[in-house]
Amino acid sequence: MGTTSAVPPNTTRPAPRVAIIGAGMSGVGMAIRLRQAGIDSFHLYERNADVGGTWFANTYPGLACDVPVRNYQYTFAPNPDWTSLHASGPEIWRYFDDLAKQYRIREAASFGTEVTEARWEGDHWVVVTDQGDQAEYDFVISATGVLVRTRTPDIPGLDTFEGESFHSAEWNHDVDVTGKRIGVIGTGSTGLQLTKALAPAAAKFELYQRTPQWILPWTNFSYPGFVKALHRRWPGLFKWEGKAWDLVTVIPFGNAMIKAGWERTMIAKACELHLATIRDKKLRERFTPGYQPGCKRLIVGSGFYRLFNRSNVDLVDIGIERIEPNGIVTSDGVLHELDVIVLATGFDTQLYLRPMELVGLDGLRLSKLWDSSVYSYRSVALPGFPNVFTLIGPQSPFGNQSLFGVAETQIAFAMNRIEEWRRGEFESMSPTVEATERFNHDVRTAMPGTIWVSGGCESWYLGPDGTPTIWPWTVADHKTMLATVDSGDWNIERTGTSGC
Ligand code: N01
C-alpha cells in the first residue's frame, strides 16, 4: 500500500464502481475528485431534491456560515467571487450549484432517493434504495453528514398550536413572518442567526433559552471588487489568505478545544468581554453560561445582545411547560401568544448513516456495531465493512473549524485507496477490530483534556454515554494520521489471497 501517486494509474482494470451516499459538501467533493481522476463510474444517492446538503436543506432567514469563507471551500475549486468573509447560505449553495454544473454531478445522481441498505456480497456491494432499485459497486463512500436529521422537542401540545410552526431546517416559505409575533426555541448558532434576521421586523419576538451560550464577537465584512479581481487574476492568492485565516482562526480554535493554554484563555476572555457589553446587570446574568466557552460549539457573531434593548424583543428563560393553540405557556403559568413558533432545536447528531443498514462481512450489521455508540477507525472506516470509507463520519474533527478541510483529508484517503485498487494492489480492505479498538482507546485517553469533557456542559458532540464522538486532536494530526496506511491495521484481500 502506498501514498498518493501523481502517476496516472495502470488502467488494466476497469474503473471501480463507486456509490456515494449523500450529495452534500463531502459527497460532491468526492465526485469531483473522481471525475478529476478520470473515474466516471460513480453514482450519487441523495434524499434531497438537489445537491448541497445542509446548504440546500437550510433556507432560514439569516443563514450564513461563521467560518471564514476562504477556508470554507474546496482547495481544488477556489471561488474568487465570494462577497463577504462569512458567506450567506444562498451564496454557498450557488457555489455547489456551479460546481455541479462544471463537473456534471447531477447527471450522475439520483435525487429524492434514500439508500435503505448496502450489502457486501463477498467481492462487491449491493446498494438498495427506497425507490426499489439496486446496483452493484466496488466501493461505498458514506457522505451522509452530521447535522441532517432534525430534532423536534418533546413539548406537550406542540401539535395543537394553531399558528405556524416548523423546524429551522424545514423553513416554510409560504409563511410571511414580517410583522408577526414570533417565538424561536433554541439558542444555538441557528437561534442567534434567526434572532438577528427576524427580531427587527417582528411585531413581537421572543427567544426561548434553556441554556445560555457563549458568543465570540466577530464582525463580518464584504470583499471589495478589487479583492475579487485580484483573486481572479492570481488564484494563488486564495492560498495565502486561506493560510492567514488558518493562523488566526482554525489553528487557535482547534488548539483551544483540545487542551488548556493561551488559545483557550484568549477565546474565553473575548467571550467574557463580549458578554460584558450588556449594560443591564440582570439581563447579563441571564445570558451568562455556567460552563466554559467552546464546550458547546461556539457561536460567532456580533450585534445579538443589543437587540434585546428593543421593546419588541424578549429573552424568555423560564422553562416551557406546554404549547397551546394560541402560544407557549411557561412554567410560571404565563401564556405567550404567538403567530409563529420556530424550532431552532438542532439535530440528532448521533445517527450518521442510520437508519440505513450496512451488512458487511459475515452478516455484520452497522446497527449492531453501533448499538451502544457510534465509532470508527480514524474517522474514515469501519471494521467488518470492506471498501467503505466514511466522510464527515463519527470521530471526525467537528470543532469550530471548516469541515471542507476535514472532508478533503478524508476524500484524499479514499481516493488513494481507490487508485491502489485500480492498480490491482488489493481487492478489498477493512480495518481490523484490534486496530479500531486501539484507536478508540487512544481517543478515550485523549478526551479528558478536551473542552467538550472538561468544559462542564451538554452538547451535540456527546454520545449516549456522555463521551464525545469527535476527534480529540488537531486537524493537522488528522491529516498526518490519514496521510499513509498502516497496513498492519487492515485486513487486506489481494487477488488469490484470503487476507493478510
Ligand atoms: O442547534 P444546536 P443549531 N426546549 O443543537 C435548544 C451548525 N451551524 O441548529 O442547549 C428548549 O446548537 C438547545 O438548548 P440546550 C453548528 O455546528 C452552523 O443552533 O440543549 N430548548 C439549544 O439551545 C451548530 O452547532 C452555523 O439546553 C431546546 C438549541 O435548541 C449546529 O449547526 C449556523 C429544546 C439547539 O442548538 C447546530 O446548531 C447554524 C427544548 N425541548 C448552525 N431542545 C454556521 O454559521 C433543544 N433546545 C457555520
PDB file of C-alpha atoms in Angstrom, residues 182-292:
ATOM      1  CA  ILE A 182     -42.556  35.080  16.628  1.00  0.00           C
ATOM      2  CA  GLY A 183     -41.124  32.657  19.186  1.00  0.00           C
ATOM      3  CA  VAL A 184     -37.800  30.974  18.432  1.00  0.00           C
ATOM      4  CA  ILE A 185     -36.946  28.000  20.641  1.00  0.00           C
ATOM      5  CA  GLY A 186     -33.203  27.341  20.890  1.00  0.00           C
ATOM      6  CA  THR A 187     -30.121  29.466  21.360  1.00  0.00           C
ATOM      7  CA  GLY A 188     -27.504  27.703  19.217  1.00  0.00           C
ATOM      8  CA  SER A 189     -25.845  29.190  16.125  1.00  0.00           C
ATOM      9  CA  THR A 190     -29.183  28.946  14.303  1.00  0.00           C
ATOM     10  CA  GLY A 191     -31.084  30.702  17.104  1.00  0.00           C
ATOM     11  CA  LEU A 192     -28.606  33.580  17.007  1.00  0.00           C
ATOM     12  CA  GLN A 193     -28.802  33.981  13.222  1.00  0.00           C
ATOM     13  CA  LEU A 194     -32.604  33.799  13.305  1.00  0.00           C
ATOM     14  CA  THR A 195     -32.810  36.393  16.062  1.00  0.00           C
ATOM     15  CA  LYS A 196     -30.682  38.833  14.084  1.00  0.00           C
ATOM     16  CA  ALA A 197     -32.741  38.276  10.939  1.00  0.00           C
ATOM     17  CA  LEU A 198     -36.259  38.179  12.399  1.00  0.00           C
ATOM     18  CA  ALA A 199     -36.324  40.333  15.518  1.00  0.00           C
ATOM     19  CA  PRO A 200     -36.088  43.778  13.875  1.00  0.00           C
ATOM     20  CA  ALA A 201     -39.163  43.238  11.653  1.00  0.00           C
ATOM     21  CA  ALA A 202     -41.330  41.266  14.093  1.00  0.00           C
ATOM     22  CA  ALA A 203     -44.327  42.695  15.944  1.00  0.00           C
ATOM     23  CA  LYS A 204     -43.050  40.748  18.915  1.00  0.00           C
ATOM     24  CA  PHE A 205     -40.002  38.476  19.067  1.00  0.00           C
ATOM     25  CA  GLU A 206     -39.254  36.025  21.882  1.00  0.00           C
ATOM     26  CA  LEU A 207     -36.139  33.902  22.134  1.00  0.00           C
ATOM     27  CA  TYR A 208     -36.675  30.824  24.324  1.00  0.00           C
ATOM     28  CA  GLN A 209     -33.420  29.985  26.056  1.00  0.00           C
ATOM     29  CA  ARG A 210     -32.922  26.773  28.005  1.00  0.00           C
ATOM     30  CA  THR A 211     -29.154  27.182  28.322  1.00  0.00           C
ATOM     31  CA  PRO A 212     -27.211  30.413  27.706  1.00  0.00           C
ATOM     32  CA  GLN A 213     -24.436  30.245  25.097  1.00  0.00           C
ATOM     33  CA  TRP A 214     -21.062  31.926  24.759  1.00  0.00           C
ATOM     34  CA  ILE A 215     -20.746  34.211  21.752  1.00  0.00           C
ATOM     35  CA  LEU A 216     -17.372  35.032  20.273  1.00  0.00           C
ATOM     36  CA  PRO A 217     -17.569  38.593  18.940  1.00  0.00           C
ATOM     37  CA  TRP A 218     -16.797  38.789  15.246  1.00  0.00           C
ATOM     38  CA  THR A 219     -17.796  41.298  12.615  1.00  0.00           C
ATOM     39  CA  ASN A 220     -18.423  40.210   9.069  1.00  0.00           C
ATOM     40  CA  PHE A 221     -17.116  42.328   6.167  1.00  0.00           C
ATOM     41  CA  SER A 222     -17.609  42.470   2.410  1.00  0.00           C
ATOM     42  CA  TYR A 223     -14.848  41.857  -0.099  1.00  0.00           C
ATOM     43  CA  PRO A 224     -14.445  44.927  -2.315  1.00  0.00           C
ATOM     44  CA  GLY A 225     -14.399  44.479  -6.096  1.00  0.00           C
ATOM     45  CA  PHE A 226     -10.630  44.844  -6.361  1.00  0.00           C
ATOM     46  CA  VAL A 227     -10.071  41.886  -3.980  1.00  0.00           C
ATOM     47  CA  LYS A 228     -12.259  39.698  -6.198  1.00  0.00           C
ATOM     48  CA  ALA A 229     -10.369  40.926  -9.275  1.00  0.00           C
ATOM     49  CA  LEU A 230      -7.046  40.130  -7.601  1.00  0.00           C
ATOM     50  CA  HIS A 231      -8.208  36.623  -6.683  1.00  0.00           C
ATOM     51  CA  ARG A 232      -9.498  36.086 -10.210  1.00  0.00           C
ATOM     52  CA  ARG A 233      -6.205  37.266 -11.712  1.00  0.00           C
ATOM     53  CA  TRP A 234      -3.984  35.383  -9.231  1.00  0.00           C
ATOM     54  CA  PRO A 235      -5.883  32.370  -7.814  1.00  0.00           C
ATOM     55  CA  GLY A 236      -2.746  31.565  -5.788  1.00  0.00           C
ATOM     56  CA  LEU A 237      -3.700  34.474  -3.537  1.00  0.00           C
ATOM     57  CA  PHE A 238      -6.503  32.372  -2.136  1.00  0.00           C
ATOM     58  CA  LYS A 239      -3.940  30.010  -0.609  1.00  0.00           C
ATOM     59  CA  TRP A 240      -2.249  32.874   1.231  1.00  0.00           C
ATOM     60  CA  GLU A 241      -5.477  34.301   2.534  1.00  0.00           C
ATOM     61  CA  GLY A 242      -6.631  30.809   3.497  1.00  0.00           C
ATOM     62  CA  LYS A 243      -3.374  30.246   5.377  1.00  0.00           C
ATOM     63  CA  ALA A 244      -3.747  33.595   7.141  1.00  0.00           C
ATOM     64  CA  TRP A 245      -7.259  32.673   8.327  1.00  0.00           C
ATOM     65  CA  ASP A 246      -5.896  29.278   9.368  1.00  0.00           C
ATOM     66  CA  LEU A 247      -3.391  31.035  11.591  1.00  0.00           C
ATOM     67  CA  VAL A 248      -5.952  33.444  13.031  1.00  0.00           C
ATOM     68  CA  THR A 249      -8.901  31.083  13.496  1.00  0.00           C
ATOM     69  CA  VAL A 250      -8.630  27.402  12.573  1.00  0.00           C
ATOM     70  CA  ILE A 251      -5.395  26.611  14.416  1.00  0.00           C
ATOM     71  CA  PRO A 252      -6.016  28.580  17.633  1.00  0.00           C
ATOM     72  CA  PHE A 253      -9.668  27.464  17.770  1.00  0.00           C
ATOM     73  CA  GLY A 254      -8.615  23.847  17.236  1.00  0.00           C
ATOM     74  CA  ASN A 255      -5.947  24.038  19.941  1.00  0.00           C
ATOM     75  CA  ALA A 256      -8.354  25.728  22.363  1.00  0.00           C
ATOM     76  CA  MET A 257     -10.806  22.860  22.018  1.00  0.00           C
ATOM     77  CA  ILE A 258      -8.346  20.096  22.771  1.00  0.00           C
ATOM     78  CA  LYS A 259      -6.111  21.471  25.509  1.00  0.00           C
ATOM     79  CA  ALA A 260      -5.805  24.226  28.096  1.00  0.00           C
ATOM     80  CA  GLY A 261      -3.472  27.024  27.069  1.00  0.00           C
ATOM     81  CA  TRP A 262      -3.312  30.613  25.837  1.00  0.00           C
ATOM     82  CA  GLU A 263      -5.718  29.949  22.949  1.00  0.00           C
ATOM     83  CA  ARG A 264      -8.442  28.726  25.323  1.00  0.00           C
ATOM     84  CA  THR A 265      -7.796  31.643  27.675  1.00  0.00           C
ATOM     85  CA  MET A 266      -7.898  34.159  24.824  1.00  0.00           C
ATOM     86  CA  ILE A 267     -11.187  32.843  23.424  1.00  0.00           C
ATOM     87  CA  ALA A 268     -12.742  32.782  26.900  1.00  0.00           C
ATOM     88  CA  LYS A 269     -11.635  36.373  27.515  1.00  0.00           C
ATOM     89  CA  ALA A 270     -13.085  37.568  24.210  1.00  0.00           C
ATOM     90  CA  CYS A 271     -16.425  35.905  25.007  1.00  0.00           C
ATOM     91  CA  GLU A 272     -16.476  37.386  28.519  1.00  0.00           C
ATOM     92  CA  LEU A 273     -15.714  40.883  27.230  1.00  0.00           C
ATOM     93  CA  HIS A 274     -18.478  40.480  24.684  1.00  0.00           C
ATOM     94  CA  LEU A 275     -20.925  39.463  27.389  1.00  0.00           C
ATOM     95  CA  ALA A 276     -19.821  42.457  29.483  1.00  0.00           C
ATOM     96  CA  THR A 277     -21.144  44.779  26.761  1.00  0.00           C
ATOM     97  CA  ILE A 278     -24.668  44.071  28.101  1.00  0.00           C
ATOM     98  CA  ARG A 279     -25.201  47.039  30.383  1.00  0.00           C
ATOM     99  CA  ASP A 280     -28.273  45.737  32.214  1.00  0.00           C
ATOM    100  CA  LYS A 281     -26.804  43.573  35.004  1.00  0.00           C
ATOM    101  CA  LYS A 282     -29.888  41.360  35.319  1.00  0.00           C
ATOM    102  CA  LEU A 283     -30.032  40.683  31.585  1.00  0.00           C
ATOM    103  CA  ARG A 284     -26.284  39.990  31.543  1.00  0.00           C
ATOM    104  CA  GLU A 285     -26.734  37.395  34.280  1.00  0.00           C
ATOM    105  CA  ARG A 286     -29.496  35.717  32.328  1.00  0.00           C
ATOM    106  CA  PHE A 287     -27.198  35.457  29.313  1.00  0.00           C
ATOM    107  CA  THR A 288     -24.231  34.150  31.346  1.00  0.00           C
ATOM    108  CA  PRO A 289     -23.427  30.484  30.704  1.00  0.00           C
ATOM    109  CA  GLY A 290     -22.421  28.198  33.542  1.00  0.00           C
ATOM    110  CA  TYR A 291     -19.750  26.326  31.594  1.00  0.00           C
ATOM    111  CA  GLN A 292     -16.563  27.139  29.696  1.00  0.00           C
TER     112      GLN A 292
END
